[in-house]
Amino acid sequence: MQRMHYMCLCLPLRLMPKNVPGSKGESAMIEVEVKLPVSEPDTIKSEILKMGFKEIAFIQERDTYFDNAGGNIRANDEALRVRETKDYLTGTIRAQMNFKGRKLDDRTMTRKELETGVEDGEVCREILRAAGFAPADPEVVKERVMLQKEQMTACLDSVHGLGEFLELEILVSGEAEKGAALAQIEVILNRLGYQISDTVRISYLSMLQGKRRRELS
């Protein structure tokens, strides 16, 4: 079976920076995200490096998504997530909790997001279970290489069960700067040979669940 590859370009607009792997600082943001398939991730990485990015980290991220008994979080196009991050270079493991609001436009995956570090990811998951929240299946696990250029972070993701992705992030002070930041993302898209119209608006979790349904049908 031919392996599918994707490129994910994300532009989070945050009130606090989060370009440190597994950062424990609290953060509120608007996350502008676009995704598209890519068949040659190594070529994409080479092109990104030619643009002046430098490698800064190699990590694994394990995401568990939760919903309430009525399924209202997902039904409202929102997301509640616990993420554990393992730094392969230092061996440290950190955790954080995120809440993502519904998409704010019909072109990208732009969302408001709240985030805070937690001491223990497993305890956080158990607290949510005890409070009546149910974990979504499957977990989303990926290896991530992080590269940095000025205020922009590029993340090369290998998502278990899906393939390869690229994520780009820029940190800005507020929503008023969203347009200018998105324009920078479009410049990168164009330099890689893509347009906003090439993108899809599907999360990794939804992709994995859709793949599972197709395999069972």
mmCIF file with all atom_site columns, C-alpha atoms in Angstrom:
data_model
loop_
_atom_site.group_PDB
_atom_site.id
_atom_site.type_symbol
_atom_site.label_atom_id
_atom_site.label_alt_id
_atom_site.label_comp_id
_atom_site.label_asym_id
_atom_site.label_entity_id
_atom_site.label_seq_id
_atom_site.pdbx_PDB_ins_code
_atom_site.Cartn_x
_atom_site.Cartn_y
_atom_site.Cartn_z
_atom_site.occupancy
_atom_site.B_iso_or_equiv
_atom_site.pdbx_formal_charge
_atom_site.auth_seq_id
_atom_site.auth_comp_id
_atom_site.auth_asym_id
_atom_site.auth_atom_id
_atom_site.pdbx_PDB_model_num
ATOM 1   C CA . MET A 1 1   ? 0.000   0.000  0.000  1.00 0.00 ? 1   MET A CA 1
ATOM 2   C CA . GLN A 1 2   ? 1.382   3.422  -0.940 1.00 0.00 ? 2   GLN A CA 1
ATOM 3   C CA . ARG A 1 3   ? 2.089   5.612  2.036  1.00 0.00 ? 3   ARG A CA 1
ATOM 4   C CA . MET A 1 4   ? 0.278   8.951  2.064  1.00 0.00 ? 4   MET A CA 1
ATOM 5   C CA . HIS A 1 5   ? 2.186   12.102 2.982  1.00 0.00 ? 5   HIS A CA 1
ATOM 6   C CA . TYR A 1 6   ? 0.786   15.445 4.052  1.00 0.00 ? 6   TYR A CA 1
ATOM 7   C CA . MET A 1 7   ? 2.067   18.912 4.654  1.00 0.00 ? 7   MET A CA 1
ATOM 8   C CA . CYS A 1 8   ? 0.506   20.906 7.485  1.00 0.00 ? 8   CYS A CA 1
ATOM 9   C CA . LEU A 1 9   ? 1.207   24.635 7.632  1.00 0.00 ? 9   LEU A CA 1
ATOM 10  C CA . CYS A 1 10  ? 0.100   26.194 10.930 1.00 0.00 ? 10  CYS A CA 1
ATOM 11  C CA . LEU A 1 11  ? 0.245   29.822 11.973 1.00 0.00 ? 11  LEU A CA 1
ATOM 12  C CA . PRO A 1 12  ? -0.595  30.184 15.664 1.00 0.00 ? 12  PRO A CA 1
ATOM 13  C CA . LEU A 1 13  ? -1.176  33.774 16.773 1.00 0.00 ? 13  LEU A CA 1
ATOM 14  C CA . ARG A 1 14  ? -0.413  33.703 20.492 1.00 0.00 ? 14  ARG A CA 1
ATOM 15  C CA . LEU A 1 15  ? -0.418  36.080 23.418 1.00 0.00 ? 15  LEU A CA 1
ATOM 16  C CA . MET A 1 16  ? 2.600   34.223 24.855 1.00 0.00 ? 16  MET A CA 1
ATOM 17  C CA . PRO A 1 17  ? 5.341   32.445 22.911 1.00 0.00 ? 17  PRO A CA 1
ATOM 18  C CA . LYS A 1 18  ? 5.358   28.690 22.726 1.00 0.00 ? 18  LYS A CA 1
ATOM 19  C CA . ASN A 1 19  ? 8.335   27.792 20.592 1.00 0.00 ? 19  ASN A CA 1
ATOM 20  C CA . VAL A 1 20  ? 10.011  25.807 23.381 1.00 0.00 ? 20  VAL A CA 1
ATOM 21  C CA . PRO A 1 21  ? 9.141   22.082 23.245 1.00 0.00 ? 21  PRO A CA 1
ATOM 22  C CA . GLY A 1 22  ? 6.717   21.140 26.005 1.00 0.00 ? 22  GLY A CA 1
ATOM 23  C CA . SER A 1 23  ? 6.566   24.687 27.353 1.00 0.00 ? 23  SER A CA 1
ATOM 24  C CA . LYS A 1 24  ? 4.733   24.908 30.674 1.00 0.00 ? 24  LYS A CA 1
ATOM 25  C CA . GLY A 1 25  ? 3.797   28.559 30.347 1.00 0.00 ? 25  GLY A CA 1
ATOM 26  C CA . GLU A 1 26  ? 0.133   29.420 30.058 1.00 0.00 ? 26  GLU A CA 1
ATOM 27  C CA . SER A 1 27  ? -0.921  30.662 26.650 1.00 0.00 ? 27  SER A CA 1
ATOM 28  C CA . ALA A 1 28  ? -3.979  32.046 24.884 1.00 0.00 ? 28  ALA A CA 1
ATOM 29  C CA . MET A 1 29  ? -3.878  32.300 21.112 1.00 0.00 ? 29  MET A CA 1
ATOM 30  C CA . ILE A 1 30  ? -5.591  32.225 17.773 1.00 0.00 ? 30  ILE A CA 1
ATOM 31  C CA . GLU A 1 31  ? -4.209  29.327 15.741 1.00 0.00 ? 31  GLU A CA 1
ATOM 32  C CA . VAL A 1 32  ? -4.327  29.725 11.981 1.00 0.00 ? 32  VAL A CA 1
ATOM 33  C CA . GLU A 1 33  ? -3.685  26.339 10.374 1.00 0.00 ? 33  GLU A CA 1
ATOM 34  C CA . VAL A 1 34  ? -3.744  24.956 6.849  1.00 0.00 ? 34  VAL A CA 1
ATOM 35  C CA . LYS A 1 35  ? -2.937  21.421 5.698  1.00 0.00 ? 35  LYS A CA 1
ATOM 36  C CA . LEU A 1 36  ? -2.191  19.838 2.350  1.00 0.00 ? 36  LEU A CA 1
ATOM 37  C CA . PRO A 1 37  ? -0.825  16.504 1.034  1.00 0.00 ? 37  PRO A CA 1
ATOM 38  C CA . VAL A 1 38  ? 2.897   16.292 0.203  1.00 0.00 ? 38  VAL A CA 1
ATOM 39  C CA . SER A 1 39  ? 4.619   13.335 -1.415 1.00 0.00 ? 39  SER A CA 1
ATOM 40  C CA . GLU A 1 40  ? 8.270   14.318 -0.791 1.00 0.00 ? 40  GLU A CA 1
ATOM 41  C CA . PRO A 1 41  ? 8.808   15.521 2.806  1.00 0.00 ? 41  PRO A CA 1
ATOM 42  C CA . ASP A 1 42  ? 12.602  15.351 2.489  1.00 0.00 ? 42  ASP A CA 1
ATOM 43  C CA . THR A 1 43  ? 12.427  17.787 -0.413 1.00 0.00 ? 43  THR A CA 1
ATOM 44  C CA . ILE A 1 44  ? 10.180  20.086 1.619  1.00 0.00 ? 44  ILE A CA 1
ATOM 45  C CA . LYS A 1 45  ? 12.693  19.994 4.493  1.00 0.00 ? 45  LYS A CA 1
ATOM 46  C CA . SER A 1 46  ? 15.536  20.824 2.125  1.00 0.00 ? 46  SER A CA 1
ATOM 47  C CA . GLU A 1 47  ? 13.624  23.808 0.752  1.00 0.00 ? 47  GLU A CA 1
ATOM 48  C CA . ILE A 1 48  ? 12.789  25.032 4.264  1.00 0.00 ? 48  ILE A CA 1
ATOM 49  C CA . LEU A 1 49  ? 16.451  24.807 5.280  1.00 0.00 ? 49  LEU A CA 1
ATOM 50  C CA . LYS A 1 50  ? 17.421  26.807 2.192  1.00 0.00 ? 50  LYS A CA 1
ATOM 51  C CA . MET A 1 51  ? 15.122  29.566 3.482  1.00 0.00 ? 51  MET A CA 1
ATOM 52  C CA . GLY A 1 52  ? 17.393  29.978 6.508  1.00 0.00 ? 52  GLY A CA 1
ATOM 53  C CA . PHE A 1 53  ? 15.741  27.799 9.170  1.00 0.00 ? 53  PHE A CA 1
ATOM 54  C CA . LYS A 1 54  ? 17.951  26.090 11.801 1.00 0.00 ? 54  LYS A CA 1
ATOM 55  C CA . GLU A 1 55  ? 17.107  22.831 13.601 1.00 0.00 ? 55  GLU A CA 1
ATOM 56  C CA . ILE A 1 56  ? 16.430  23.369 17.332 1.00 0.00 ? 56  ILE A CA 1
ATOM 57  C CA . ALA A 1 57  ? 14.691  20.212 18.680 1.00 0.00 ? 57  ALA A CA 1
ATOM 58  C CA . PHE A 1 58  ? 13.649  16.599 18.055 1.00 0.00 ? 58  PHE A CA 1
ATOM 59  C CA . ILE A 1 59  ? 10.614  15.493 20.095 1.00 0.00 ? 59  ILE A CA 1
ATOM 60  C CA . GLN A 1 60  ? 7.683   13.088 20.281 1.00 0.00 ? 60  GLN A CA 1
ATOM 61  C CA . GLU A 1 61  ? 4.171   14.381 20.995 1.00 0.00 ? 61  GLU A CA 1
ATOM 62  C CA . ARG A 1 62  ? 1.332   12.157 22.240 1.00 0.00 ? 62  ARG A CA 1
ATOM 63  C CA . ASP A 1 63  ? -2.116  13.763 22.163 1.00 0.00 ? 63  ASP A CA 1
ATOM 64  C CA . THR A 1 64  ? -5.225  12.435 23.913 1.00 0.00 ? 64  THR A CA 1
ATOM 65  C CA . TYR A 1 65  ? -8.482  14.199 23.006 1.00 0.00 ? 65  TYR A CA 1
ATOM 66  C CA . PHE A 1 66  ? -11.481 14.239 25.346 1.00 0.00 ? 66  PHE A CA 1
ATOM 67  C CA . ASP A 1 67  ? -15.212 14.901 25.046 1.00 0.00 ? 67  ASP A CA 1
ATOM 68  C CA . ASN A 1 68  ? -18.070 15.089 27.533 1.00 0.00 ? 68  ASN A CA 1
ATOM 69  C CA . ALA A 1 69  ? -20.806 12.470 27.795 1.00 0.00 ? 69  ALA A CA 1
ATOM 70  C CA . GLY A 1 70  ? -23.042 14.321 25.362 1.00 0.00 ? 70  GLY A CA 1
ATOM 71  C CA . GLY A 1 71  ? -20.323 14.748 22.744 1.00 0.00 ? 71  GLY A CA 1
ATOM 72  C CA . ASN A 1 72  ? -20.822 18.511 22.814 1.00 0.00 ? 72  ASN A CA 1
ATOM 73  C CA . ILE A 1 73  ? -17.165 19.489 22.505 1.00 0.00 ? 73  ILE A CA 1
ATOM 74  C CA . ARG A 1 74  ? -16.648 17.803 19.150 1.00 0.00 ? 74  ARG A CA 1
ATOM 75  C CA . ALA A 1 75  ? -20.185 18.657 17.996 1.00 0.00 ? 75  ALA A CA 1
ATOM 76  C CA . ASN A 1 76  ? -19.343 22.325 18.565 1.00 0.00 ? 76  ASN A CA 1
ATOM 77  C CA . ASP A 1 77  ? -16.166 21.943 16.458 1.00 0.00 ? 77  ASP A CA 1
ATOM 78  C CA . GLU A 1 78  ? -14.041 22.390 19.590 1.00 0.00 ? 78  GLU A CA 1
ATOM 79  C CA . ALA A 1 79  ? -11.262 20.259 21.092 1.00 0.00 ? 79  ALA A CA 1
ATOM 80  C CA . LEU A 1 80  ? -9.993  19.411 24.592 1.00 0.00 ? 80  LEU A CA 1
ATOM 81  C CA . ARG A 1 81  ? -6.547  17.809 24.589 1.00 0.00 ? 81  ARG A CA 1
ATOM 82  C CA . VAL A 1 82  ? -3.802  16.550 26.902 1.00 0.00 ? 82  VAL A CA 1
ATOM 83  C CA . ARG A 1 83  ? -0.380  16.487 25.234 1.00 0.00 ? 83  ARG A CA 1
ATOM 84  C CA . GLU A 1 84  ? 2.778   14.771 26.474 1.00 0.00 ? 84  GLU A CA 1
ATOM 85  C CA . THR A 1 85  ? 6.055   15.843 24.872 1.00 0.00 ? 85  THR A CA 1
ATOM 86  C CA . LYS A 1 86  ? 9.259   13.788 25.052 1.00 0.00 ? 86  LYS A CA 1
ATOM 87  C CA . ASP A 1 87  ? 12.473  15.577 24.134 1.00 0.00 ? 87  ASP A CA 1
ATOM 88  C CA . TYR A 1 88  ? 14.699  12.997 22.435 1.00 0.00 ? 88  TYR A CA 1
ATOM 89  C CA . LEU A 1 89  ? 17.808  15.145 22.969 1.00 0.00 ? 89  LEU A CA 1
ATOM 90  C CA . THR A 1 90  ? 17.424  15.578 26.755 1.00 0.00 ? 90  THR A CA 1
ATOM 91  C CA . GLY A 1 91  ? 15.105  12.690 27.666 1.00 0.00 ? 91  GLY A CA 1
ATOM 92  C CA . THR A 1 92  ? 12.723  15.006 29.523 1.00 0.00 ? 92  THR A CA 1
ATOM 93  C CA . ILE A 1 93  ? 8.939   14.540 29.352 1.00 0.00 ? 93  ILE A CA 1
ATOM 94  C CA . ARG A 1 94  ? 6.531   17.452 29.775 1.00 0.00 ? 94  ARG A CA 1
ATOM 95  C CA . ALA A 1 95  ? 2.761   17.760 29.579 1.00 0.00 ? 95  ALA A CA 1
ATOM 96  C CA . GLN A 1 96  ? 0.165   20.409 28.807 1.00 0.00 ? 96  GLN A CA 1
ATOM 97  C CA . MET A 1 97  ? -3.594  20.825 28.436 1.00 0.00 ? 97  MET A CA 1
ATOM 98  C CA . ASN A 1 98  ? -5.204  22.648 25.512 1.00 0.00 ? 98  ASN A CA 1
ATOM 99  C CA . PHE A 1 99  ? -8.706  23.792 24.634 1.00 0.00 ? 99  PHE A CA 1
ATOM 100 C CA . LYS A 1 100 ? -9.354  24.789 21.022 1.00 0.00 ? 100 LYS A CA 1
ATOM 101 C CA . GLY A 1 101 ? -12.420 26.767 19.990 1.00 0.00 ? 101 GLY A CA 1
ATOM 102 C CA . ARG A 1 102 ? -14.373 26.299 16.800 1.00 0.00 ? 102 ARG A CA 1
ATOM 103 C CA . LYS A 1 103 ? -12.878 27.290 13.443 1.00 0.00 ? 103 LYS A CA 1
ATOM 104 C CA . LEU A 1 104 ? -13.207 31.017 12.813 1.00 0.00 ? 104 LEU A CA 1
ATOM 105 C CA . ASP A 1 105 ? -13.305 31.037 9.003  1.00 0.00 ? 105 ASP A CA 1
ATOM 106 C CA . ASP A 1 106 ? -14.062 28.770 6.055  1.00 0.00 ? 106 ASP A CA 1
ATOM 107 C CA . ARG A 1 107 ? -10.598 28.904 4.453  1.00 0.00 ? 107 ARG A CA 1
ATOM 108 C CA . THR A 1 108 ? -8.243  27.732 7.191  1.00 0.00 ? 108 THR A CA 1
ATOM 109 C CA . MET A 1 109 ? -8.260  25.951 10.555 1.00 0.00 ? 109 MET A CA 1
ATOM 110 C CA . THR A 1 110 ? -8.075  29.228 12.487 1.00 0.00 ? 110 THR A CA 1
ATOM 111 C CA . ARG A 1 111 ? -9.082  28.726 16.135 1.00 0.00 ? 111 ARG A CA 1
ATOM 112 C CA . LYS A 1 112 ? -8.803  30.385 19.506 1.00 0.00 ? 112 LYS A CA 1
ATOM 113 C CA . GLU A 1 113 ? -6.724  28.227 21.835 1.00 0.00 ? 113 GLU A CA 1
ATOM 114 C CA . LEU A 1 114 ? -6.082  28.129 25.585 1.00 0.00 ? 114 LEU A CA 1
ATOM 115 C CA . GLU A 1 115 ? -3.054  26.256 26.880 1.00 0.00 ? 115 GLU A CA 1
ATOM 116 C CA . THR A 1 116 ? -1.309  25.580 30.173 1.00 0.00 ? 116 THR A CA 1
ATOM 117 C CA . GLY A 1 117 ? 1.446   23.273 31.373 1.00 0.00 ? 117 GLY A CA 1
ATOM 118 C CA . VAL A 1 118 ? 0.567   20.439 33.778 1.00 0.00 ? 118 VAL A CA 1
ATOM 119 C CA . GLU A 1 119 ? 2.860   18.493 36.101 1.00 0.00 ? 119 GLU A CA 1
ATOM 120 C CA . ASP A 1 120 ? 1.789   14.974 35.057 1.00 0.00 ? 120 ASP A CA 1
ATOM 121 C CA . GLY A 1 121 ? -0.010  14.095 31.822 1.00 0.00 ? 121 GLY A CA 1
ATOM 122 C CA . GLU A 1 122 ? -1.353  10.759 33.079 1.00 0.00 ? 122 GLU A CA 1
ATOM 123 C CA . VAL A 1 123 ? -2.790  12.330 36.234 1.00 0.00 ? 123 VAL A CA 1
ATOM 124 C CA . CYS A 1 124 ? -4.386  15.038 34.091 1.00 0.00 ? 124 CYS A CA 1
ATOM 125 C CA . ARG A 1 125 ? -6.001  12.378 31.900 1.00 0.00 ? 125 ARG A CA 1
ATOM 126 C CA . GLU A 1 126 ? -7.267  10.523 34.991 1.00 0.00 ? 126 GLU A CA 1
ATOM 127 C CA . ILE A 1 127 ? -8.759  13.740 36.384 1.00 0.00 ? 127 ILE A CA 1
ATOM 128 C CA . LEU A 1 128 ? -10.655 14.309 33.139 1.00 0.00 ? 128 LEU A CA 1
ATOM 129 C CA . ARG A 1 129 ? -11.903 10.704 33.125 1.00 0.00 ? 129 ARG A CA 1
ATOM 130 C CA . ALA A 1 130 ? -13.026 11.015 36.760 1.00 0.00 ? 130 ALA A CA 1
ATOM 131 C CA . ALA A 1 131 ? -14.881 14.225 35.867 1.00 0.00 ? 131 ALA A CA 1
ATOM 132 C CA . GLY A 1 132 ? -16.866 12.378 33.196 1.00 0.00 ? 132 GLY A CA 1
ATOM 133 C CA . PHE A 1 133 ? -14.836 13.190 30.101 1.00 0.00 ? 133 PHE A CA 1
ATOM 134 C CA . ALA A 1 134 ? -14.109 10.285 27.732 1.00 0.00 ? 134 ALA A CA 1
ATOM 135 C CA . PRO A 1 135 ? -10.871 9.940  25.719 1.00 0.00 ? 135 PRO A CA 1
ATOM 136 C CA . ALA A 1 136 ? -11.202 9.812  21.941 1.00 0.00 ? 136 ALA A CA 1
ATOM 137 C CA . ASP A 1 137 ? -9.753  6.850  20.065 1.00 0.00 ? 137 ASP A CA 1
ATOM 138 C CA . PRO A 1 138 ? -7.084  6.766  18.750 1.00 0.00 ? 138 PRO A CA 1
ATOM 139 C CA . GLU A 1 139 ? -4.402  8.882  20.396 1.00 0.00 ? 139 GLU A CA 1
ATOM 140 C CA . VAL A 1 140 ? -2.423  11.052 17.980 1.00 0.00 ? 140 VAL A CA 1
ATOM 141 C CA . VAL A 1 141 ? 1.314   10.295 18.181 1.00 0.00 ? 141 VAL A CA 1
ATOM 142 C CA . LYS A 1 142 ? 3.995   11.971 16.111 1.00 0.00 ? 142 LYS A CA 1
ATOM 143 C CA . GLU A 1 143 ? 7.724   12.560 15.947 1.00 0.00 ? 143 GLU A CA 1
ATOM 144 C CA . ARG A 1 144 ? 8.579   16.213 15.359 1.00 0.00 ? 144 ARG A CA 1
ATOM 145 C CA . VAL A 1 145 ? 11.727  17.983 14.184 1.00 0.00 ? 145 VAL A CA 1
ATOM 146 C CA . MET A 1 146 ? 11.572  21.692 15.028 1.00 0.00 ? 146 MET A CA 1
ATOM 147 C CA . LEU A 1 147 ? 13.374  24.371 13.031 1.00 0.00 ? 147 LEU A CA 1
ATOM 148 C CA . GLN A 1 148 ? 13.496  28.101 13.746 1.00 0.00 ? 148 GLN A CA 1
ATOM 149 C CA . LYS A 1 149 ? 13.988  31.294 11.761 1.00 0.00 ? 149 LYS A CA 1
ATOM 150 C CA . GLU A 1 150 ? 13.450  34.571 13.604 1.00 0.00 ? 150 GLU A CA 1
ATOM 151 C CA . GLN A 1 151 ? 9.815   34.429 14.850 1.00 0.00 ? 151 GLN A CA 1
ATOM 152 C CA . MET A 1 152 ? 8.800   31.490 12.666 1.00 0.00 ? 152 MET A CA 1
ATOM 153 C CA . THR A 1 153 ? 8.998   27.834 13.725 1.00 0.00 ? 153 THR A CA 1
ATOM 154 C CA . ALA A 1 154 ? 8.857   24.981 11.201 1.00 0.00 ? 154 ALA A CA 1
ATOM 155 C CA . CYS A 1 155 ? 7.858   21.536 12.496 1.00 0.00 ? 155 CYS A CA 1
ATOM 156 C CA . LEU A 1 156 ? 8.440   18.415 10.402 1.00 0.00 ? 156 LEU A CA 1
ATOM 157 C CA . ASP A 1 157 ? 5.966   15.839 11.737 1.00 0.00 ? 157 ASP A CA 1
ATOM 158 C CA . SER A 1 158 ? 5.857   12.080 11.192 1.00 0.00 ? 158 SER A CA 1
ATOM 159 C CA . VAL A 1 159 ? 2.344   11.162 12.365 1.00 0.00 ? 159 VAL A CA 1
ATOM 160 C CA . HIS A 1 160 ? 1.822   7.502  13.245 1.00 0.00 ? 160 HIS A CA 1
ATOM 161 C CA . GLY A 1 161 ? -0.680  5.939  10.863 1.00 0.00 ? 161 GLY A CA 1
ATOM 162 C CA . LEU A 1 162 ? -0.830  8.945  8.519  1.00 0.00 ? 162 LEU A CA 1
ATOM 163 C CA . GLY A 1 163 ? 2.559   10.040 7.186  1.00 0.00 ? 163 GLY A CA 1
ATOM 164 C CA . GLU A 1 164 ? 4.663   13.175 7.010  1.00 0.00 ? 164 GLU A CA 1
ATOM 165 C CA . PHE A 1 165 ? 3.551   16.751 7.681  1.00 0.00 ? 165 PHE A CA 1
ATOM 166 C CA . LEU A 1 166 ? 5.052   20.225 7.830  1.00 0.00 ? 166 LEU A CA 1
ATOM 167 C CA . GLU A 1 167 ? 3.816   22.827 10.319 1.00 0.00 ? 167 GLU A CA 1
ATOM 168 C CA . LEU A 1 168 ? 4.817   26.501 10.278 1.00 0.00 ? 168 LEU A CA 1
ATOM 169 C CA . GLU A 1 169 ? 4.188   28.824 13.243 1.00 0.00 ? 169 GLU A CA 1
ATOM 170 C CA . ILE A 1 170 ? 4.507   32.552 13.830 1.00 0.00 ? 170 ILE A CA 1
ATOM 171 C CA . LEU A 1 171 ? 3.893   34.176 17.225 1.00 0.00 ? 171 LEU A CA 1
ATOM 172 C CA . VAL A 1 172 ? 2.188   37.592 17.235 1.00 0.00 ? 172 VAL A CA 1
ATOM 173 C CA . SER A 1 173 ? 0.682   39.811 19.909 1.00 0.00 ? 173 SER A CA 1
ATOM 174 C CA . GLY A 1 174 ? -2.997  39.689 18.915 1.00 0.00 ? 174 GLY A CA 1
ATOM 175 C CA . GLU A 1 175 ? -5.771  39.148 16.390 1.00 0.00 ? 175 GLU A CA 1
ATOM 176 C CA . ALA A 1 176 ? -5.110  42.470 14.671 1.00 0.00 ? 176 ALA A CA 1
ATOM 177 C CA . GLU A 1 177 ? -1.894  40.996 13.278 1.00 0.00 ? 177 GLU A CA 1
ATOM 178 C CA . LYS A 1 178 ? -3.579  37.888 11.875 1.00 0.00 ? 178 LYS A CA 1
ATOM 179 C CA . GLY A 1 179 ? -3.828  39.164 8.315  1.00 0.00 ? 179 GLY A CA 1
ATOM 180 C CA . ALA A 1 180 ? -0.162  40.084 8.072  1.00 0.00 ? 180 ALA A CA 1
ATOM 181 C CA . ALA A 1 181 ? 0.864   36.753 9.583  1.00 0.00 ? 181 ALA A CA 1
ATOM 182 C CA . LEU A 1 182 ? -1.328  34.782 7.185  1.00 0.00 ? 182 LEU A CA 1
ATOM 183 C CA . ALA A 1 183 ? 0.223   36.732 4.318  1.00 0.00 ? 183 ALA A CA 1
ATOM 184 C CA . GLN A 1 184 ? 3.626   35.450 5.451  1.00 0.00 ? 184 GLN A CA 1
ATOM 185 C CA . ILE A 1 185 ? 2.284   31.888 5.432  1.00 0.00 ? 185 ILE A CA 1
ATOM 186 C CA . GLU A 1 186 ? 1.007   32.383 1.893  1.00 0.00 ? 186 GLU A CA 1
ATOM 187 C CA . VAL A 1 187 ? 4.481   33.530 0.841  1.00 0.00 ? 187 VAL A CA 1
ATOM 188 C CA . ILE A 1 188 ? 5.938   30.264 2.168  1.00 0.00 ? 188 ILE A CA 1
ATOM 189 C CA . LEU A 1 189 ? 3.169   28.255 0.492  1.00 0.00 ? 189 LEU A CA 1
ATOM 190 C CA . ASN A 1 190 ? 3.913   29.941 -2.810 1.00 0.00 ? 190 ASN A CA 1
ATOM 191 C CA . ARG A 1 191 ? 7.652   29.328 -2.492 1.00 0.00 ? 191 ARG A CA 1
ATOM 192 C CA . LEU A 1 192 ? 6.878   25.640 -1.937 1.00 0.00 ? 192 LEU A CA 1
ATOM 193 C CA . GLY A 1 193 ? 4.603   25.609 -4.997 1.00 0.00 ? 193 GLY A CA 1
ATOM 194 C CA . TYR A 1 194 ? 1.207   25.661 -3.232 1.00 0.00 ? 194 TYR A CA 1
ATOM 195 C CA . GLN A 1 195 ? -1.783  27.970 -2.735 1.00 0.00 ? 195 GLN A CA 1
ATOM 196 C CA . ILE A 1 196 ? -4.327  28.328 0.082  1.00 0.00 ? 196 ILE A CA 1
ATOM 197 C CA . SER A 1 197 ? -6.841  26.699 -2.284 1.00 0.00 ? 197 SER A CA 1
ATOM 198 C CA . ASP A 1 198 ? -4.772  23.485 -2.163 1.00 0.00 ? 198 ASP A CA 1
ATOM 199 C CA . THR A 1 199 ? -5.372  23.044 1.570  1.00 0.00 ? 199 THR A CA 1
ATOM 200 C CA . VAL A 1 200 ? -7.767  20.838 3.562  1.00 0.00 ? 200 VAL A CA 1
ATOM 201 C CA . ARG A 1 201 ? -9.449  21.578 6.916  1.00 0.00 ? 201 ARG A CA 1
ATOM 202 C CA . ILE A 1 202 ? -9.187  18.218 8.704  1.00 0.00 ? 202 ILE A CA 1
ATOM 203 C CA . SER A 1 203 ? -7.412  17.496 12.011 1.00 0.00 ? 203 SER A CA 1
ATOM 204 C CA . TYR A 1 204 ? -4.969  14.628 12.506 1.00 0.00 ? 204 TYR A CA 1
ATOM 205 C CA . LEU A 1 205 ? -7.516  12.926 14.788 1.00 0.00 ? 205 LEU A CA 1
ATOM 206 C CA . SER A 1 206 ? -10.270 13.163 12.169 1.00 0.00 ? 206 SER A CA 1
ATOM 207 C CA . MET A 1 207 ? -7.902  11.825 9.506  1.00 0.00 ? 207 MET A CA 1
ATOM 208 C CA . LEU A 1 208 ? -7.013  8.828  11.687 1.00 0.00 ? 208 LEU A CA 1
ATOM 209 C CA . GLN A 1 209 ? -10.650 8.117  12.540 1.00 0.00 ? 209 GLN A CA 1
ATOM 210 C CA . GLY A 1 210 ? -11.670 8.412  8.894  1.00 0.00 ? 210 GLY A CA 1
ATOM 211 C CA . LYS A 1 211 ? -8.901  6.023  7.885  1.00 0.00 ? 211 LYS A CA 1
ATOM 212 C CA . ARG A 1 212 ? -10.060 3.512  10.505 1.00 0.00 ? 212 ARG A CA 1
ATOM 213 C CA . ARG A 1 213 ? -13.670 3.682  9.289  1.00 0.00 ? 213 ARG A CA 1
ATOM 214 C CA . ARG A 1 214 ? -12.556 3.050  5.709  1.00 0.00 ? 214 ARG A CA 1
ATOM 215 C CA . GLU A 1 215 ? -10.454 0.070  6.795  1.00 0.00 ? 215 GLU A CA 1
ATOM 216 C CA . LEU A 1 216 ? -13.410 -1.449 8.690  1.00 0.00 ? 216 LEU A CA 1
ATOM 217 C CA . SER A 1 217 ? -15.950 -0.910 5.910  1.00 0.00 ? 217 SER A CA 1
#
